[in-house]
Each structure stands twice: as structure tokens, then as C-alpha cells.
Short mmCIF file of C-alpha atoms (C1' of nucleotides) in Angstrom, two decimals:
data_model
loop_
_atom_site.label_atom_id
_atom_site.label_comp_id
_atom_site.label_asym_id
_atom_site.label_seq_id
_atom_site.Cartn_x
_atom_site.Cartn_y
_atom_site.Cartn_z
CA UNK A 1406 54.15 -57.87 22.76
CA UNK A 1407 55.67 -54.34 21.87
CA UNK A 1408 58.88 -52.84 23.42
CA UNK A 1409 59.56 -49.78 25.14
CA UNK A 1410 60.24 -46.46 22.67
CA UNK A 1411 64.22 -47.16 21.62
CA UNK A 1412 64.74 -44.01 23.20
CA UNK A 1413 64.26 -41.11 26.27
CA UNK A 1414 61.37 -39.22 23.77
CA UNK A 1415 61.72 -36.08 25.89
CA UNK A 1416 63.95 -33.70 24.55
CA UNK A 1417 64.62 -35.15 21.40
CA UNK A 1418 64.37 -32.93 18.16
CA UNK A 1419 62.19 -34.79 15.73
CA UNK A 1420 61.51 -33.61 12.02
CA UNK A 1421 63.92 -32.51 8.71
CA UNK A 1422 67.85 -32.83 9.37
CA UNK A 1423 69.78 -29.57 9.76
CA UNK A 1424 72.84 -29.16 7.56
CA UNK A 1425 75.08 -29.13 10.55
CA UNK A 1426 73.46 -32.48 12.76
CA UNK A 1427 74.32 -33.99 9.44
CA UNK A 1428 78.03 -32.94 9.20
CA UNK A 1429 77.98 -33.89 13.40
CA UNK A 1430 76.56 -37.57 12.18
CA UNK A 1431 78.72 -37.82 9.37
CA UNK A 1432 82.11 -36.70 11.11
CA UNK A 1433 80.98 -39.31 14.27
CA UNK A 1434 80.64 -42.44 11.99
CA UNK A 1435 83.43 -41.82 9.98
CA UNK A 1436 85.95 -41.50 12.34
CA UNK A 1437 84.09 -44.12 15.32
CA UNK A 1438 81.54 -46.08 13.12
CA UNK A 1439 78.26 -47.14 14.23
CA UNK A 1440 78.50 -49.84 16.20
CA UNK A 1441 75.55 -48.75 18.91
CA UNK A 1442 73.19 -46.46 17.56
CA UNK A 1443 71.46 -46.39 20.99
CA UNK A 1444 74.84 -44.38 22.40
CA UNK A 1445 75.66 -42.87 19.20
CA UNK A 1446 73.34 -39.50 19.57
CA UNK A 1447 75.08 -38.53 23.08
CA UNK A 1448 78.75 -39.58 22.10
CA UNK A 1449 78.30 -37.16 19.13
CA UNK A 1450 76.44 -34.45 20.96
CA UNK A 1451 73.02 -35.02 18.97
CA UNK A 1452 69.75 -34.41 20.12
CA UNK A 1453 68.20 -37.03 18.41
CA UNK A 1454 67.59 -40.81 19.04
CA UNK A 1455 69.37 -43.43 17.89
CA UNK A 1456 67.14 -45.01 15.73
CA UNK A 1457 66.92 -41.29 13.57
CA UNK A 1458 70.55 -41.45 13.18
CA UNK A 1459 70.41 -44.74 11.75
CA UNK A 1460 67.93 -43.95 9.53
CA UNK A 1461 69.32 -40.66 8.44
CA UNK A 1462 72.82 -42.07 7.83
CA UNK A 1463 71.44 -45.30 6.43
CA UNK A 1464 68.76 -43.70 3.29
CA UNK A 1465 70.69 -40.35 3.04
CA UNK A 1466 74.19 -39.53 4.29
CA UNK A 1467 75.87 -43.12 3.81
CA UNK A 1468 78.62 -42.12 1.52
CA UNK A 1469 77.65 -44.81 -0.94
CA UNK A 1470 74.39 -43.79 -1.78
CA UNK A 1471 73.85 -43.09 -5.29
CA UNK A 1472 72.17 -40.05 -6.01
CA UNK A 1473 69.45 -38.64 -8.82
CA UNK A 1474 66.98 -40.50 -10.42
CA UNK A 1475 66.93 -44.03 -10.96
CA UNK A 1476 68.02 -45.12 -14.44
CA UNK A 1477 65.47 -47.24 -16.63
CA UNK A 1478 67.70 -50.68 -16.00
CA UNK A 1479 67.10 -49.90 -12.37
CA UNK A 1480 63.68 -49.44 -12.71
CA UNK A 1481 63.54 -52.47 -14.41
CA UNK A 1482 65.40 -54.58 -12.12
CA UNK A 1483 63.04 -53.09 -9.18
CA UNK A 1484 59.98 -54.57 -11.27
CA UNK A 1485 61.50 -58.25 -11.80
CA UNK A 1486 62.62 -58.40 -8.18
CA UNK A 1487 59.46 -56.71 -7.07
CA UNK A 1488 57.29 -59.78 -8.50
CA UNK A 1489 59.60 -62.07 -7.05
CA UNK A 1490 60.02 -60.93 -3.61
CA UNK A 1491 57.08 -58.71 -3.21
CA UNK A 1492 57.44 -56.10 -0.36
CA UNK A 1493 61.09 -57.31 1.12
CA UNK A 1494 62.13 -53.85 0.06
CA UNK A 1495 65.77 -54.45 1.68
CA UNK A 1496 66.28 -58.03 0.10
CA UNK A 1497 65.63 -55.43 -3.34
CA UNK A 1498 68.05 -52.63 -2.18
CA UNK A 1499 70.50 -55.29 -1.71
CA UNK A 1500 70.61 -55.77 -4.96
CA UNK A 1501 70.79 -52.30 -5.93
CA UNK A 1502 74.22 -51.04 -5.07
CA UNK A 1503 73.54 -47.35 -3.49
CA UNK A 1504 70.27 -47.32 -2.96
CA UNK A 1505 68.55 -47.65 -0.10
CA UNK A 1506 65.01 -49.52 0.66
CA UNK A 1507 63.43 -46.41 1.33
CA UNK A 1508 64.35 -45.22 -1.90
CA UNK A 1509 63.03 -48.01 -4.08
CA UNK A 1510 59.95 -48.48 -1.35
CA UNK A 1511 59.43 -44.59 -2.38
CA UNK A 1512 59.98 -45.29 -6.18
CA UNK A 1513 58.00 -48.00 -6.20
CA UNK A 1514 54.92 -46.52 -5.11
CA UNK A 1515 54.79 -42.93 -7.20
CA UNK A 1516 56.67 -44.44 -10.34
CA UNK A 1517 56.30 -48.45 -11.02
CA UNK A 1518 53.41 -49.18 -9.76
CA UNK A 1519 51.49 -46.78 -12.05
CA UNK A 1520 53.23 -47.76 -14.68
CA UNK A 1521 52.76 -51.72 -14.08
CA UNK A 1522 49.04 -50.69 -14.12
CA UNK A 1523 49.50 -50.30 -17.56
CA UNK A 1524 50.19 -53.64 -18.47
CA UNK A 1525 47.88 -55.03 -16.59
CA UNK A 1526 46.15 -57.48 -18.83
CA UNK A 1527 42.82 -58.89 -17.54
CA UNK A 1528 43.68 -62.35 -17.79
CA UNK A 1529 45.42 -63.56 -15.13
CA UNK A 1530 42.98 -61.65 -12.90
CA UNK A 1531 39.88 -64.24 -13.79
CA UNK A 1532 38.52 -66.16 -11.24
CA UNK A 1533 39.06 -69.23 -12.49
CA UNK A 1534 43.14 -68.81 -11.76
CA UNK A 1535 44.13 -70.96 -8.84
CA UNK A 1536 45.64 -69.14 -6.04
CA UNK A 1537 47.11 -70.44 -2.86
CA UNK A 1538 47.24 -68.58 0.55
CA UNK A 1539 50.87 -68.37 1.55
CA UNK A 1540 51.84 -68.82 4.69
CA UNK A 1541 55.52 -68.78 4.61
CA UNK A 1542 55.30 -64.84 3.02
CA UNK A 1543 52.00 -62.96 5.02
CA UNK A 1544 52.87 -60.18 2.99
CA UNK A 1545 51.92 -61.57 -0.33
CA UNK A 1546 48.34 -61.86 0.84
CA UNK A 1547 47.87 -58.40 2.55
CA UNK A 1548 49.81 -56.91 -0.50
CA UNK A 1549 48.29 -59.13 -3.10
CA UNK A 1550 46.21 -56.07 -5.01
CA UNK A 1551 49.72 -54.64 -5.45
CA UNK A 1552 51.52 -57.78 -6.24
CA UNK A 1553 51.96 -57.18 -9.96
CA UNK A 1554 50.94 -60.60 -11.02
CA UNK A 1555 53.40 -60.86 -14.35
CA UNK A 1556 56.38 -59.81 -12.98
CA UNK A 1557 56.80 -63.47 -12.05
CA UNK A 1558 54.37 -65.81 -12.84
CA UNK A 1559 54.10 -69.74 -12.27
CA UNK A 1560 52.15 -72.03 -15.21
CA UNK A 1561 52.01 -75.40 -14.55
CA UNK A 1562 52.22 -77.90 -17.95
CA UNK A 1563 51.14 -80.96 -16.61
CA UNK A 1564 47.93 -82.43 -14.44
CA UNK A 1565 49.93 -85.67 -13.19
CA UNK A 1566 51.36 -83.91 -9.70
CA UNK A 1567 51.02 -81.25 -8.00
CA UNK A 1568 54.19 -80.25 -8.91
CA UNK A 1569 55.03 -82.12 -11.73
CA UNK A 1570 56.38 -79.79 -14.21
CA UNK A 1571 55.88 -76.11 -13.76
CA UNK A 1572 57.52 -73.11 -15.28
CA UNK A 1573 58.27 -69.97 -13.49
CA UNK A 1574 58.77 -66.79 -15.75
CA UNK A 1575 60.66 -63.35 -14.97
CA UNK A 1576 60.53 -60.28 -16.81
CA UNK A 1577 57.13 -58.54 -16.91
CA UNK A 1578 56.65 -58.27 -21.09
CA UNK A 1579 58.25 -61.81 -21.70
CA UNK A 1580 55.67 -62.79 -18.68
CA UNK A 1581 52.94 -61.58 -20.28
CA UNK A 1582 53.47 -62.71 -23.87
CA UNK A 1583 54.43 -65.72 -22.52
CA UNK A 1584 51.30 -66.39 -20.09
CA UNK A 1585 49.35 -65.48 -23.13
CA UNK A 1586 50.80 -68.39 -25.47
CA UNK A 1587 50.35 -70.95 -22.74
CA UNK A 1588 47.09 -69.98 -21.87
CA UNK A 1589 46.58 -70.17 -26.14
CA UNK A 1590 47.85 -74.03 -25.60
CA UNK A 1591 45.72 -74.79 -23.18
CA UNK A 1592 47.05 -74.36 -20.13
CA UNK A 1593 44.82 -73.19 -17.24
CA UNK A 1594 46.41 -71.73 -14.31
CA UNK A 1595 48.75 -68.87 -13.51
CA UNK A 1596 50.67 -68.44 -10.10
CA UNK A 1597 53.04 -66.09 -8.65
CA UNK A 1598 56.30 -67.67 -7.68
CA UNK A 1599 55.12 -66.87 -3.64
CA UNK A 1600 51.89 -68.92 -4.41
CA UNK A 1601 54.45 -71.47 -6.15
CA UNK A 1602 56.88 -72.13 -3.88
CA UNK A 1603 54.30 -72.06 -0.34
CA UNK A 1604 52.66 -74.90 -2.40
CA UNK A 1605 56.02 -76.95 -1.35
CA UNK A 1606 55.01 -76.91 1.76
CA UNK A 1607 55.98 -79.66 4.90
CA UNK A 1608 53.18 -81.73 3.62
CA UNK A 1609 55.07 -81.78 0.02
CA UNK A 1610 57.58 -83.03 1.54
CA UNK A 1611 56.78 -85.42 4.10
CA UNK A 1612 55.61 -86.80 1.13
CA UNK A 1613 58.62 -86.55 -0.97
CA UNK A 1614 60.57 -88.49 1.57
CA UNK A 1615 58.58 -90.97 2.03
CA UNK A 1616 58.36 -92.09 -1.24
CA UNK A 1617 61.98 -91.37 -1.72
CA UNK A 1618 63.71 -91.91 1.01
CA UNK A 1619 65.44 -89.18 3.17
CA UNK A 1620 68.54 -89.75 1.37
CA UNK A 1621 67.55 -89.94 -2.17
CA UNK A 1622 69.90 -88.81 -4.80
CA UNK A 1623 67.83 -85.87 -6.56
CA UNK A 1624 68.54 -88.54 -9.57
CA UNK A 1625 66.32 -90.81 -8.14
CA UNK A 1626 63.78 -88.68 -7.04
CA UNK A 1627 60.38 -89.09 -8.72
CA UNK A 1628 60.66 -87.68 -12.86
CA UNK A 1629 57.29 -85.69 -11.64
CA UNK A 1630 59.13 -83.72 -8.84
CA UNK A 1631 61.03 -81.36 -10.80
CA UNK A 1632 60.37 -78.11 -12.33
CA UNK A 1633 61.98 -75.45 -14.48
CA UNK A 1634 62.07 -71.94 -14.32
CA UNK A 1635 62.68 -69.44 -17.09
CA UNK A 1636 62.39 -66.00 -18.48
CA UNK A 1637 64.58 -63.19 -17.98
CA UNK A 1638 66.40 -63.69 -21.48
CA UNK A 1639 69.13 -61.49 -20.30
CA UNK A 1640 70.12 -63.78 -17.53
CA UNK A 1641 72.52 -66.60 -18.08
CA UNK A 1642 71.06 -70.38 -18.42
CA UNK A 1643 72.50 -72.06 -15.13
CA UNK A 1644 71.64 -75.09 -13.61
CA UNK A 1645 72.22 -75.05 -9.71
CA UNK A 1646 71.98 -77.79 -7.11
CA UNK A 1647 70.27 -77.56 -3.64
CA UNK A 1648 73.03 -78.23 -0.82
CA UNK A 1649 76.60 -79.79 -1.32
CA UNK A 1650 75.11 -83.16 -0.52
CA UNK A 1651 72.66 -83.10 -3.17
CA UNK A 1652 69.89 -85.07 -1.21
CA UNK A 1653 66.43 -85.03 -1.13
CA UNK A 1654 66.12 -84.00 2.90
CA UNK A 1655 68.96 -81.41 1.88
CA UNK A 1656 66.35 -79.79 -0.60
CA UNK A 1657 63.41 -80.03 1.37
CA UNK A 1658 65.11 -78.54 4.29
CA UNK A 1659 66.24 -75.29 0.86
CA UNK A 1660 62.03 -74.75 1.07
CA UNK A 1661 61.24 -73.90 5.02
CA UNK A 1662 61.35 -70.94 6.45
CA UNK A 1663 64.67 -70.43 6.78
CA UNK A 1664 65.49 -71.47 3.83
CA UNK A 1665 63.47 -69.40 1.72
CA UNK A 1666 65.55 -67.10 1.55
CA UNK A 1667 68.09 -69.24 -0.39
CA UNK A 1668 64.80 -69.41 -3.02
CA UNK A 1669 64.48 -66.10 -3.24
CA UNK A 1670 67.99 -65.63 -3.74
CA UNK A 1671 68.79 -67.90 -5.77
CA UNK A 1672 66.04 -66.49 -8.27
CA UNK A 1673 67.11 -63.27 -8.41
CA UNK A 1674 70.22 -64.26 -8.69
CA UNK A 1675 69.67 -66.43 -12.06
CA UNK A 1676 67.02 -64.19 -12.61
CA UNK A 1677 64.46 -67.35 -12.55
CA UNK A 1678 66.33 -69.35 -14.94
CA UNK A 1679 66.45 -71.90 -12.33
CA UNK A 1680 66.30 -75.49 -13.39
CA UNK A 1681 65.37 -78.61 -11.21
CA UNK A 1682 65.15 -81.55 -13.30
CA UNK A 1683 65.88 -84.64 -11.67
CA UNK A 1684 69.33 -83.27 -10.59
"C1'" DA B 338 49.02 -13.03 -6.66
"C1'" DA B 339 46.60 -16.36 -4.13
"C1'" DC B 340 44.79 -20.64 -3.63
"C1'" DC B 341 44.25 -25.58 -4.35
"C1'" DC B 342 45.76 -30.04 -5.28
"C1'" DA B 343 48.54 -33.89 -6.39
"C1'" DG B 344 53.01 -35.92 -6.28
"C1'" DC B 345 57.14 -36.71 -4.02
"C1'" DC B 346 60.14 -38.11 -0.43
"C1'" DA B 347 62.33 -37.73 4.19
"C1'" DA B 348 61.25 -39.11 8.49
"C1'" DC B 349 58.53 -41.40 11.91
"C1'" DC B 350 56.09 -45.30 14.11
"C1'" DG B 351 55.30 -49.74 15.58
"C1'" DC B 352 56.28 -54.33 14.98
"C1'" DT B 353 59.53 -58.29 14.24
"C1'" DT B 354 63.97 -60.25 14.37
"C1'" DT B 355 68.41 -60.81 16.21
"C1'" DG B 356 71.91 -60.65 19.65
"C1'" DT B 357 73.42 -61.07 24.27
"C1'" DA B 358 73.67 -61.34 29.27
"C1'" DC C 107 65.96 -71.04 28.43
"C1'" DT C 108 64.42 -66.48 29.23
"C1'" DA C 109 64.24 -61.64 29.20
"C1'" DC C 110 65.60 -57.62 27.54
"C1'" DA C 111 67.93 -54.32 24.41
"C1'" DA C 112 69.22 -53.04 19.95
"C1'" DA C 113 68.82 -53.24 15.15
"C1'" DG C 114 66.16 -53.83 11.13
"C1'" DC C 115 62.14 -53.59 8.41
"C1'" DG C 116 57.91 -52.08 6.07
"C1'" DG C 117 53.84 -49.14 6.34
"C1'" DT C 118 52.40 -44.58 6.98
"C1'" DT C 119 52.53 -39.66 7.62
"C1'" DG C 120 53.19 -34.93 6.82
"C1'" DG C 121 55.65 -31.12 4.93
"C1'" DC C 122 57.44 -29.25 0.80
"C1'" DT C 123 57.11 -28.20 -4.10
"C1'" DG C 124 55.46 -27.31 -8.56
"C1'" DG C 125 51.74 -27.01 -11.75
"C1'" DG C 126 47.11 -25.60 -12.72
"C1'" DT C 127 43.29 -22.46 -12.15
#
DNA sequence: AACCCAGCCAACCGCTTTGTA
DNA sequence: CTACAAAGCGGTTGGCTGGGT
């Protein structure tokens, strides 16, 4: 596929930001916006392309951007949303009011992930720990080896279903003292919440329906279907429903593509104290 | 003082996604 | 529906800086 160069390469200055094409950027969007970076550069009289004055204004001369280091809280929040949403380091920034991707992406990779290292137990890293390619998120495979595995990890408490019971756990230290006690009772396999929720895949279900029915009340869905997810003590208990209508094809549709966003959200937004019990 | 090296971070590159004609 | 342009995103690069020798 590929696409032409989003600009005329010839002639345009490349490399560090001088203190002036910054005050030029900054004067132009404040008083016209930014509504086409393409035109942007020549309307402001800058000899740079449009995609370098997005990025400039975007991860350094936005007026909302925090400055300094990041505090611990937002380190921490980095690491729990990190191990839910791997790599999406804009779904993260979101979430971080004044900072950009860029930023955290930057953070993440000279600060966190050293220190993640270590607390990396060698448990979860035996063999014997079921893992399951994902193919809604590509990125958790390529980025597996930095996928800190306890940052969110996925037990399951029962053998009946595939997804009979299962619970989903935040915060790295909870994660880990928590993996640990399970694993003490006996219970065998660790997942990542990516591994978790790819395992509710079309096949899960076209399933699901047809045993249920495409309108099933989530009360009348099977007992076994239904999972809870905790951790994150400092998050509020909250139960949520998928969809206004409540149905079983209204959930299912929650877990495609599209709608795993609305997952992902919905964790971080809880913080993974997401319950799903027969709703 | 000069050099080396590792860490940091701004900026770039190339690809995907989204919007629109 | 298709093609193309623009925006957005994540991975990578390279220059700067500070500490060590």
C-alpha cells in the first residue's frame, strides 16, 4: 500500500525547533486553529511540513501540556494502563491530562520498564502458563517480551468452561501477591487481559447465541458465562452493563473489533473492577 | 582537558485509519 | 463503492547532555 510523503520534501527544514518557528506556530493556531495541517505551514509562513507542525504543537507547544517530571501516581497509572492496553500509547495519554503519547511512550521505555524488571517474578514466565495468540491486538504478540505480564493478569478458577469464572487483576504488587496465592490454591494458569478477552472470540459467541438465544436476557445466560474482574483497591466496586438493551447479541457485538475499545475502556475506567455475573 | 558512553527525549518515518469527494 | 488526502499512531533514530575515566 503506502502513500505519497504528506508533503513537497524539498525545501523543508527538518531537525530541532527554533525559538521563533515556535512563537510563528503558536501565534497561527491560536488565533486560526488547526484545522488542516497540510495548509497550515504556508498560511503561517513555515518552512516545515504539516505533519512537523502537528507534532511539534501536539507533544510540545500545546498550551496544556504539563511540564517536568512525571509524579509517582502518574507513573503508576502509566504501569496499570500499560498492562492493560499494552502499546496504545494515545488510548494512555488520554488518560493523562497534559501529557502527550510521546511523553509516556518516552517514559515508558528509560523509566518503567526498568523498573517493572524488577518485579519480575519467574512464575508467570513458566512454560506451562497457557497463552493465546491475539488476533484482535497484533501488538500484544510483537510486544509480548515487554508486556509486563502482572500489570494485569487473568486466572481462571474453574475447569467447567472456557470461560466460566475468571478473574482479571490490576495493579502490578496486588497482581503479583495475588497470582502468587492462587497459584498457592491450586490454580494453574495466568493470562493477560489481551490473551483474556481475544479468547471471546466470534467462535465464543456463535456459541453463546446459540445456546442462548440472540436475545437472551444476560439473566438467563448460562451461570458459566460470566466473569469478574478485580484489583486496583483504589478503584471504586461498580457493576456495569453491556449496551442499554442488556442482551446477549448486544454484548457479543461489546467484544469485536470495534468494540474493544469499549473493553479497554471500560477497564481502565473501573480500573478492572469490572463485574459480569449473570447481569 | 579530552574522550567515551549511556541515558534521555524531540523529531522523524512509515504505516494504518479516517474522512471526503 | 472507490480513490485519494489528511490525520493519527507507534517504532525508531540521532543529537544533546552529564557522568565517569
Amino acid at each position: 500500500m503506502g502513500r505519497a510523503p504528506c508533503c513537497e520534501k524539498t525545501g523543508m527544514k527538518k531537525g530541532p525547533w527554533s525559538l521563533e518557528e515556535d512563537q510563528i506556530l503558536v501565534s497561527f493556531v491560536l488565533q486560526h486553529g488547526h484545522s488542516n495541517w497540510r495548509a497550515l505551514p504556508k498560511q503561517a509562513g513555515l518552512l516545515r511540513c504539516g505533519k512537523s507542525c502537528r507534532l511539534r504543537w501536539v507533544n510540545y507547544l500545546r498550551p496544556d501540556l504539563k511540564r517536568g517530571n512525571f509524579t509517582k501516581e502518574e507513573e503508576d497509572t502509566i504501569i496499570n494502563l500499560h498492562g492493560m492496553l499494552g502499546n496504545r500509547w494515545s488510548l494512555i495519554a488520554a488518560r493523562l491530562p497534559g501529557r502527550t503519547d510521546n511523553e509516556i511512550k518516552n517514559v515508558w521505555h528509560t523509566h518503567l520498564k526498568k523498573r517493572l524488571k524488577d518485579y519480575q517474578p519467574t512464575e508467570l514466565l513458566k512454560p506451562g502458563n497457557k497463552k493465546i495468540s491475539n488476533k484482535s491486538n497484533p501488538e500484544s504478540s510483537t510486544s509480548e517480551s515487554e508486556h509486563d505480564p502482572y500489570s494485569c493478569s487473568l486466572s481462571r478458577s474453574s475447569s467447567t468452561s472456557d470461560i466460566s469464572s475468571a478473574t482479571l487483576m490490576g495493579s502490578e504488587f496486588e497482581n503479583k501477591k495475588e497470582t502468587e496465592s492462587r497459584e498457592g490454591n491450586g490454580i494453574e494458569d495466568c493470562y493477560s487481559f489481551e490473551d483474556f478477552v481475544a479468547e471471546i472470540d466470534e467462535s465464543f459467541w456463535d456459541e453463546a447465541l446459540y445456546n442462548n438465544g440472540q436475545n437472551s436476557e444476560f439473566g438467563s445466560m448460562d451461570p458459566e458465562i460470566s466473569f469478574e474482574v478485580k484489583g486496583f483497591d483504589e478503584l471504586l466496586p461498580q457493576q456495569i452493563r453491556f449496551g442499554p438493551a442488556g442482551n446477549l447479541n448486544d454484548f457479543a457485538q461489546s467484544t469485536d473489533d470495534d468494540g474493544m475499545e469499549s473493553w479497554y475502556d471500560m477497564l481502565a475506567r473501573t480500573g478492572g473492577d469490572l463485574k459480569l455475573q449473570g447481569l
